[in-house]
XYZ file of C-alpha atoms in Angstrom:
319
model
C -11.814 16.826 52.042
C -8.469 15.897 53.023
C -5.339 16.896 51.290
C -3.727 14.781 48.587
C -1.499 12.066 49.869
C 1.691 13.877 49.402
C 0.519 16.653 51.508
C -1.325 14.390 53.884
C 1.973 12.721 54.704
C 3.008 16.120 56.439
C 0.146 15.780 58.907
C 0.292 11.885 59.721
C -1.449 11.413 63.078
C -1.320 8.607 65.567
C -4.683 7.368 66.614
C -5.718 5.988 70.084
C -9.461 5.059 70.056
C -11.206 5.283 73.375
C -14.480 4.065 74.399
C -18.016 5.157 72.997
C -19.329 7.552 75.552
C -23.227 7.521 75.493
C -25.039 10.580 75.975
C -22.098 12.916 76.242
C -21.989 16.213 78.053
C -21.076 18.574 75.494
C -22.563 22.129 75.720
C -24.332 22.705 73.540
C -33.239 30.364 49.942
C -32.915 29.372 46.585
C -36.258 27.964 45.139
C -36.178 24.253 45.444
C -35.734 22.398 42.016
C -38.496 20.204 40.599
C -38.340 16.739 41.957
C -38.800 13.456 40.437
C -42.255 11.855 41.217
C -40.832 8.888 42.669
C -38.742 11.099 45.186
C -41.702 13.156 45.873
C -43.432 10.209 47.109
C -40.691 8.782 49.304
C -38.785 11.588 50.829
C -39.537 15.057 51.914
C -37.929 18.175 50.209
C -35.050 19.574 52.390
C -35.575 23.217 52.988
C -32.507 24.932 51.696
C -33.167 27.777 54.194
C -32.677 25.405 56.965
C -29.349 24.074 55.566
C -28.086 27.427 55.149
C -28.985 28.386 58.669
C -26.751 25.584 59.751
C -24.042 27.031 57.583
C -24.529 30.447 59.054
C -24.075 28.917 62.578
C -20.891 27.113 61.661
C -19.559 30.315 60.047
C -20.422 32.272 63.342
C -18.593 29.441 65.233
C -15.422 29.606 63.119
C -15.458 33.535 63.239
C -15.714 33.495 67.183
C -12.862 30.830 67.323
C -9.812 31.954 65.484
C -11.414 31.645 62.051
C -11.633 27.803 61.787
C -13.285 24.787 63.193
C -10.158 22.330 63.139
C -9.572 19.206 65.017
C -8.873 19.695 68.739
C -9.585 23.312 68.686
C -12.499 25.414 70.267
C -14.171 25.925 66.862
C -14.539 22.060 66.378
C -15.948 21.724 69.867
C -18.663 24.362 69.403
C -19.560 22.847 66.011
C -19.972 19.453 67.813
C -22.063 20.950 70.487
C -24.333 22.547 68.036
C -25.078 19.493 65.990
C -25.463 17.340 68.829
C -27.838 19.763 70.533
C -30.015 19.822 67.576
C -30.087 15.893 67.248
C -30.839 15.488 71.066
C -33.707 17.850 70.776
C -35.087 15.836 67.883
C -35.054 12.511 69.705
C -31.978 10.918 68.284
C -29.861 8.588 70.557
C -26.486 10.316 70.334
C -22.998 9.351 71.546
C -19.412 10.499 71.300
C -16.415 8.635 70.383
C -13.209 10.012 71.482
C -9.741 9.384 69.821
C -6.458 11.190 69.721
C -4.681 12.680 66.733
C -1.569 15.065 66.565
C -1.484 15.250 70.240
C -5.097 16.543 70.517
C -8.222 14.984 71.456
C -10.838 14.509 68.853
C -14.527 13.353 68.690
C -16.901 11.545 66.325
C -20.549 12.197 66.732
C -22.911 9.263 66.047
C -26.667 9.479 65.969
C -29.212 6.716 65.940
C -32.934 7.050 64.911
C -34.739 4.600 67.221
C -36.401 1.697 65.362
C -35.678 -0.232 62.213
C -33.776 -3.463 61.655
C -30.511 -3.338 63.810
C -29.097 -5.948 61.571
C -29.528 -3.613 58.690
C -28.027 -0.271 59.011
C -28.151 2.631 56.646
C -25.503 5.247 57.573
C -25.172 8.759 56.128
C -21.957 10.875 57.190
C -19.839 13.776 56.721
C -16.748 15.261 58.262
C -17.370 18.305 60.555
C -13.667 19.643 61.033
C -12.098 22.223 58.721
C -8.540 22.823 58.064
C -6.727 25.428 60.275
C -6.425 28.046 57.479
C -10.231 28.639 57.068
C -13.881 28.075 58.381
C -14.590 25.182 55.964
C -18.007 26.068 54.956
C -17.952 24.195 51.681
C -15.363 21.772 52.895
C -17.446 20.607 54.727
C -19.877 22.548 56.574
C -22.053 21.725 53.403
C -22.094 18.112 53.917
C -22.312 18.364 57.606
C -25.401 20.726 57.321
C -27.289 18.676 54.716
C -26.729 15.540 56.679
C -28.061 17.310 59.836
C -30.957 18.747 58.088
C -31.769 15.226 56.578
C -31.523 13.768 60.096
C -33.947 16.395 61.393
C -36.314 15.763 58.451
C -36.583 12.178 59.463
C -37.566 13.277 62.938
C -40.088 15.732 61.731
C -41.759 13.325 59.475
C -41.730 10.463 62.164
C -40.120 8.238 59.527
C -40.121 4.727 60.619
C -38.074 2.848 57.995
C -37.426 -1.023 57.745
C -33.652 -0.433 58.106
C -31.981 1.253 61.144
C -30.682 4.717 60.383
C -27.493 6.161 61.708
C -25.843 9.443 60.902
C -22.323 10.552 61.750
C -20.240 13.551 61.944
C -16.436 12.765 61.672
C -13.630 14.460 63.305
C -10.061 15.025 62.096
C -10.691 13.957 58.346
C -8.420 16.754 57.430
C -5.419 14.930 59.119
C -6.153 11.716 57.130
C -9.640 10.224 57.866
C -8.706 9.759 61.445
C -12.051 10.122 62.995
C -13.759 7.684 60.451
C -10.957 5.167 60.513
C -11.152 5.152 64.255
C -14.799 4.308 64.133
C -14.523 1.646 61.518
C -11.549 0.156 63.472
C -13.870 0.183 66.623
C -16.379 -2.227 65.088
C -16.071 -6.018 65.197
C -16.720 -7.859 61.951
C -20.167 -8.762 62.835
C -21.041 -5.007 63.499
C -19.411 -3.899 60.179
C -21.414 -6.712 58.413
C -24.652 -4.962 59.683
C -23.989 -1.807 57.744
C -25.705 -2.315 54.628
C -24.541 1.085 53.135
C -22.475 4.058 54.153
C -23.251 7.224 52.143
C -20.633 10.070 52.369
C -20.949 13.729 51.580
C -17.861 15.970 51.417
C -18.282 19.159 49.614
C -21.770 19.514 47.958
C -22.117 23.277 47.481
C -19.002 24.340 45.445
C -19.437 27.852 43.990
C -18.566 26.515 40.404
C -20.319 23.053 40.930
C -20.023 19.849 39.159
C -22.382 16.918 39.888
C -20.309 13.793 40.733
C -21.512 10.685 41.905
C -19.359 7.709 43.642
C -19.070 4.687 41.686
C -18.393 2.249 44.401
C -21.538 0.230 45.154
C -23.812 -0.051 42.133
C -27.039 -0.010 44.112
C -26.314 3.175 45.866
C -24.596 4.763 42.649
C -27.783 3.938 40.692
C -30.014 5.602 43.605
C -28.259 8.935 43.215
C -28.051 8.628 39.259
C -31.663 7.999 39.101
C -32.534 10.999 41.475
C -30.462 13.380 39.213
C -31.773 11.908 35.922
C -35.235 12.832 37.204
C -34.131 16.331 37.352
C -32.609 16.108 33.945
C -29.215 16.764 35.286
C -26.219 14.850 33.774
C -23.811 13.445 36.325
C -20.212 12.216 36.222
C -18.219 9.438 38.063
C -16.455 11.059 41.016
C -12.506 10.719 40.636
C -10.962 13.853 42.203
C -11.785 12.586 45.933
C -11.578 9.040 45.427
C -10.017 7.489 48.603
C -9.638 11.013 50.005
C -12.693 11.107 52.231
C -14.481 9.243 55.010
C -15.966 6.484 52.744
C -12.446 5.083 52.334
C -12.167 3.393 55.683
C -15.731 1.791 55.272
C -14.865 0.601 51.709
C -11.494 -0.935 52.779
C -13.576 -2.727 55.524
C -15.910 -4.392 52.824
C -18.873 -1.981 53.592
C -20.902 -0.730 50.653
C -20.346 3.055 50.021
C -21.549 5.755 47.958
C -21.942 9.501 47.903
C -21.912 12.794 46.210
C -19.352 15.450 45.550
C -19.543 18.966 43.843
C -15.725 19.310 43.354
C -12.666 20.830 44.716
C -9.401 22.217 43.170
C -9.829 20.419 39.787
C -10.637 22.849 36.948
C -13.965 22.728 35.123
C -13.726 21.645 31.416
C -15.693 23.209 28.516
C -17.637 20.007 28.349
C -18.571 20.062 32.082
C -19.583 23.664 31.677
C -21.787 22.809 28.589
C -23.672 20.367 30.987
C -23.668 22.242 34.166
C -22.966 26.038 33.636
C -20.291 27.787 35.451
C -16.947 29.045 34.623
C -14.648 27.023 32.189
C -10.914 26.689 33.383
C -11.674 27.593 36.942
C -11.657 25.379 39.968
C -14.955 23.930 41.169
C -14.072 25.501 44.371
C -11.366 28.232 44.246
C -11.515 28.779 48.059
C -10.595 25.058 48.657
C -8.550 24.801 52.080
C -8.532 28.684 52.114
C -9.677 31.349 54.411
C -12.247 32.492 51.682
C -14.211 29.222 52.323
C -16.974 31.021 53.964
C -20.834 31.274 53.391
C -20.066 33.404 50.412
C -18.238 30.269 49.009
C -21.551 28.275 48.325
C -23.729 27.594 45.294
C -27.347 27.565 46.484
C -28.607 25.494 43.532
C -26.018 22.752 43.983
C -26.490 22.888 47.919
C -30.290 22.340 47.230
C -30.077 19.696 44.653
C -27.455 17.600 46.621
C -29.402 18.067 49.952
C -32.512 16.734 48.347
C -30.667 13.731 46.815
C -29.285 12.821 50.222
C -32.838 12.785 51.606
C -33.947 10.743 48.700
C -31.214 8.223 48.937
C -31.736 7.807 52.871
C -35.428 7.088 52.183
C -34.951 5.000 49.262
C -32.195 2.800 50.595
C -33.737 2.349 54.127
C -37.166 0.965 53.101
């Protein structure tokens, strides 16, 4: 998740959108909680071990590249290579979108699953970049890995939804939503109108987690709330990250949006701890934008529940 607006102003970036490059040439467990009956019939359980394996790879990439996976740096490129290779092997059609921010070249990765109504597109996305001060495993390796594993579950199951499925990993979110804004701005009004919903996942494994649902589009919001209600988990409306993640450019362009969030540097209240457990008065993520945002900075239960919720929503909203 990007910095608050006051800090973001210090890192304002100029964006120059390039053409979409098809193909690209980039080199490249906690027990699952009980699931609602409706979800079990519609979507597969997302293996938490698989999601954590992706996080371990992102951690290794950061460790080998100066401790981060930030925009325009080797760690981001290696992260992109890793995700793209998995998607290519699974049968997705992938493409890279190039842009420039803060004097460095950045990339978005877009992956389309063949089939479905091209005039009704369901998108799920997350930002792949970290800040320069840390490896960004919760922010946002967690969302990136869960979206990747959901996409791979689509391929494993041979799912053929009525709507077209598209997945995205955004660059330079930490510089002010640069990659996602470049993507939205590259679409004509007719193409934007084809997106029936964009689902955003930015920080879903916070170590002192909350269960927050975006309240933007009512249908998407209800889908997530129904899932968690089926688990007996109370949710709250997401306010901490409102406008600070990659759903914002879509929302501003009139695309229905929604998503999940487990909390950043806001502190957990006693009422929230009563609902969700955890530590009162401590941040949801004490390592937010810090060097300690490593694989040790993940709550497996929150990551598992949110990963399954992503799959549930993708299946439900694309039928």
